[in-house]
């Protein structure tokens, strides 16, 4: 099966790659998936220089997309947070970023894992949300599916 999931990532400043990897693996396990199922990764522009996040994406061959706080704030999510809003300018990073990366910003039901949080051994937090990608339209070369 080809990659079909989008990850939204949030983390404290300085969160190590290992903590992010563990949080991602735990969230994907909840979805019955692995890193091989990931087609897209997104976060907030405030994390565009986050060393651990960038190292993880490089290792996995993912190209992260970063969204401005005002863009993320326009996405309705099931678990908005005033604490996150105070620190970032948006009530959601991981859930909103996952939905945007999946091409489903208007479909909260696309979230497979809403908001998985992990506190690493150094006390830094990582938050991961997982969303199903919008199914692409069948290509003209694809045969019509048979209907029994």
mmCIF file of C-alpha atoms in Angstrom:
data_model
loop_
_atom_site.group_PDB
_atom_site.id
_atom_site.type_symbol
_atom_site.label_atom_id
_atom_site.label_comp_id
_atom_site.label_asym_id
_atom_site.label_seq_id
_atom_site.Cartn_x
_atom_site.Cartn_y
_atom_site.Cartn_z
ATOM 1 C CA UNK A 1 0.000 0.000 0.000
ATOM 2 C CA UNK A 2 1.327 3.433 -0.841
ATOM 3 C CA UNK A 3 1.792 6.124 1.826
ATOM 4 C CA UNK A 4 -1.588 7.521 2.809
ATOM 5 C CA UNK A 5 -1.181 9.376 6.102
ATOM 6 C CA UNK A 6 -0.205 12.915 7.056
ATOM 7 C CA UNK A 7 1.516 13.846 10.307
ATOM 8 C CA UNK A 8 1.087 17.104 12.166
ATOM 9 C CA UNK A 9 3.978 17.744 14.554
ATOM 10 C CA UNK A 10 4.356 20.077 17.490
ATOM 11 C CA UNK A 11 7.112 20.164 20.085
ATOM 12 C CA UNK A 12 8.887 22.197 22.713
ATOM 13 C CA UNK A 13 11.938 24.130 21.564
ATOM 14 C CA UNK A 14 14.952 21.786 21.616
ATOM 15 C CA UNK A 15 12.992 18.522 21.596
ATOM 16 C CA UNK A 16 15.413 15.763 20.559
ATOM 17 C CA UNK A 17 14.916 13.714 17.406
ATOM 18 C CA UNK A 18 14.570 10.549 19.525
ATOM 19 C CA UNK A 19 11.596 11.987 21.443
ATOM 20 C CA UNK A 20 9.877 13.035 18.217
ATOM 21 C CA UNK A 21 10.538 9.598 16.671
ATOM 22 C CA UNK A 22 9.100 7.831 19.717
ATOM 23 C CA UNK A 23 5.998 10.056 19.721
ATOM 24 C CA UNK A 24 5.469 9.466 15.993
ATOM 25 C CA UNK A 25 5.895 5.706 16.343
ATOM 26 C CA UNK A 26 3.412 5.612 19.233
ATOM 27 C CA UNK A 27 0.839 7.684 17.326
ATOM 28 C CA UNK A 28 1.254 5.590 14.189
ATOM 29 C CA UNK A 29 0.890 2.399 16.240
ATOM 30 C CA UNK A 30 -2.461 3.735 17.518
ATOM 31 C CA UNK A 31 -3.464 4.102 13.858
ATOM 32 C CA UNK A 32 -2.207 0.608 12.975
ATOM 33 C CA UNK A 33 0.445 2.195 10.741
ATOM 34 C CA UNK A 34 4.204 2.679 10.414
ATOM 35 C CA UNK A 35 6.511 5.434 9.179
ATOM 36 C CA UNK A 36 6.316 3.845 5.708
ATOM 37 C CA UNK A 37 2.641 4.925 5.591
ATOM 38 C CA UNK A 38 3.519 8.621 5.962
ATOM 39 C CA UNK A 39 3.068 10.709 2.823
ATOM 40 C CA UNK A 40 3.225 14.223 4.305
ATOM 41 C CA UNK A 41 4.502 16.051 7.385
ATOM 42 C CA UNK A 42 3.597 19.549 8.573
ATOM 43 C CA UNK A 43 4.104 21.888 11.509
ATOM 44 C CA UNK A 44 4.095 25.575 12.376
ATOM 45 C CA UNK A 45 6.554 28.120 10.929
ATOM 46 C CA UNK A 46 7.960 28.589 14.438
ATOM 47 C CA UNK A 47 9.444 25.071 14.068
ATOM 48 C CA UNK A 48 11.046 25.617 10.649
ATOM 49 C CA UNK A 49 14.477 25.693 12.324
ATOM 50 C CA UNK A 50 13.796 22.987 14.928
ATOM 51 C CA UNK A 51 16.894 20.763 14.809
ATOM 52 C CA UNK A 52 15.317 17.508 16.017
ATOM 53 C CA UNK A 53 12.305 17.821 13.733
ATOM 54 C CA UNK A 54 14.447 18.637 10.690
ATOM 55 C CA UNK A 55 16.892 15.802 11.427
ATOM 56 C CA UNK A 56 14.040 13.311 11.718
ATOM 57 C CA UNK A 57 12.507 14.464 8.427
ATOM 58 C CA UNK A 58 15.894 14.208 6.697
ATOM 59 C CA UNK A 59 16.432 10.686 8.011
ATOM 60 C CA UNK A 60 12.970 9.578 6.890
ATOM 61 C CA UNK A 61 13.092 11.371 3.533
ATOM 62 C CA UNK A 62 10.113 13.565 4.438
ATOM 63 C CA UNK A 63 9.845 17.164 3.258
ATOM 64 C CA UNK A 64 8.101 19.096 6.018
ATOM 65 C CA UNK A 65 5.717 21.933 5.227
ATOM 66 C CA UNK A 66 5.421 24.788 7.713
ATOM 67 C CA UNK A 67 2.238 26.834 8.134
ATOM 68 C CA UNK A 68 1.875 30.282 9.666
ATOM 69 C CA UNK A 69 -0.069 30.485 12.941
ATOM 70 C CA UNK A 70 -2.951 32.378 11.311
ATOM 71 C CA UNK A 71 -3.359 29.609 8.707
ATOM 72 C CA UNK A 72 -3.389 26.899 11.391
ATOM 73 C CA UNK A 73 -5.838 28.946 13.499
ATOM 74 C CA UNK A 74 -8.440 28.819 10.714
ATOM 75 C CA UNK A 75 -8.652 25.004 10.889
ATOM 76 C CA UNK A 76 -11.360 23.633 13.199
ATOM 77 C CA UNK A 77 -9.918 20.956 15.489
ATOM 78 C CA UNK A 78 -11.366 18.729 18.215
ATOM 79 C CA UNK A 79 -8.814 19.713 20.887
ATOM 80 C CA UNK A 80 -7.936 23.419 20.785
ATOM 81 C CA UNK A 81 -5.650 24.675 23.551
ATOM 82 C CA UNK A 82 -5.411 28.141 25.060
ATOM 83 C CA UNK A 83 -1.897 27.295 26.279
ATOM 84 C CA UNK A 84 -0.813 26.515 22.720
ATOM 85 C CA UNK A 85 -2.511 29.731 21.514
ATOM 86 C CA UNK A 86 -0.575 31.811 24.090
ATOM 87 C CA UNK A 87 2.767 30.355 22.977
ATOM 88 C CA UNK A 88 2.213 30.086 19.212
ATOM 89 C CA UNK A 89 -0.683 32.302 18.158
ATOM 90 C CA UNK A 90 -2.888 29.352 17.186
ATOM 91 C CA UNK A 91 -5.001 27.006 19.319
ATOM 92 C CA UNK A 92 -3.651 23.952 17.482
ATOM 93 C CA UNK A 93 -0.409 22.946 15.850
ATOM 94 C CA UNK A 94 -0.406 19.169 15.395
ATOM 95 C CA UNK A 95 -4.107 18.603 14.623
ATOM 96 C CA UNK A 96 -4.433 21.586 12.286
ATOM 97 C CA UNK A 97 -1.114 20.817 10.569
ATOM 98 C CA UNK A 98 -2.107 17.162 10.024
ATOM 99 C CA UNK A 99 -5.420 18.161 8.441
ATOM 100 C CA UNK A 100 -3.733 20.734 6.192
ATOM 101 C CA UNK A 101 -1.044 18.243 5.142
ATOM 102 C CA UNK A 102 -3.732 15.690 4.339
ATOM 103 C CA UNK A 103 -5.600 18.191 2.172
ATOM 104 C CA UNK A 104 -8.594 17.905 4.482
ATOM 105 C CA UNK A 105 -8.607 21.112 6.528
ATOM 106 C CA UNK A 106 -12.403 21.119 6.510
ATOM 107 C CA UNK A 107 -12.831 17.478 7.596
ATOM 108 C CA UNK A 108 -12.111 16.911 11.282
ATOM 109 C CA UNK A 109 -13.214 13.290 10.868
ATOM 110 C CA UNK A 110 -10.060 12.667 8.779
ATOM 111 C CA UNK A 111 -8.016 12.650 12.008
ATOM 112 C CA UNK A 112 -7.011 9.073 12.800
ATOM 113 C CA UNK A 113 -5.071 10.098 15.928
ATOM 114 C CA UNK A 114 -6.229 13.407 17.343
ATOM 115 C CA UNK A 115 -3.443 14.566 19.619
ATOM 116 C CA UNK A 116 -0.839 12.152 20.933
ATOM 117 C CA UNK A 117 1.494 13.727 23.507
ATOM 118 C CA UNK A 118 4.792 12.405 24.784
ATOM 119 C CA UNK A 119 7.081 13.898 27.395
ATOM 120 C CA UNK A 120 10.660 12.842 26.719
ATOM 121 C CA UNK A 121 13.198 11.896 29.388
ATOM 122 C CA UNK A 122 14.551 15.462 29.299
ATOM 123 C CA UNK A 123 11.085 16.902 30.019
ATOM 124 C CA UNK A 124 10.483 18.225 26.492
ATOM 125 C CA UNK A 125 7.144 17.471 24.857
ATOM 126 C CA UNK A 126 6.257 16.254 21.384
ATOM 127 C CA UNK A 127 2.722 16.199 20.005
ATOM 128 C CA UNK A 128 1.682 14.184 16.956
ATOM 129 C CA UNK A 129 -1.613 14.025 15.084
ATOM 130 C CA UNK A 130 -2.326 11.682 12.196
ATOM 131 C CA UNK A 131 -4.797 12.289 9.367
ATOM 132 C CA UNK A 132 -5.843 10.270 6.318
ATOM 133 C CA UNK A 133 -4.793 11.859 3.031
ATOM 134 C CA UNK A 134 -7.483 12.885 0.581
ATOM 135 C CA UNK A 135 -7.745 10.088 -1.967
ATOM 136 C CA UNK A 136 -6.429 11.166 -5.336
ATOM 137 C CA UNK A 137 -8.734 10.916 -8.317
ATOM 138 C CA UNK A 138 -8.150 7.769 -10.372
ATOM 139 C CA UNK A 139 -5.820 8.365 -13.282
ATOM 140 C CA UNK A 140 -7.214 8.083 -16.807
ATOM 141 C CA UNK A 141 -5.049 4.982 -17.315
ATOM 142 C CA UNK A 142 -6.609 3.237 -14.306
ATOM 143 C CA UNK A 143 -9.279 0.723 -15.224
ATOM 144 C CA UNK A 144 -12.725 1.211 -13.775
ATOM 145 C CA UNK A 145 -13.232 -0.974 -10.707
ATOM 146 C CA UNK A 146 -15.410 -3.981 -11.271
ATOM 147 C CA UNK A 147 -18.702 -3.949 -9.410
ATOM 148 C CA UNK A 148 -19.861 -7.431 -8.418
#
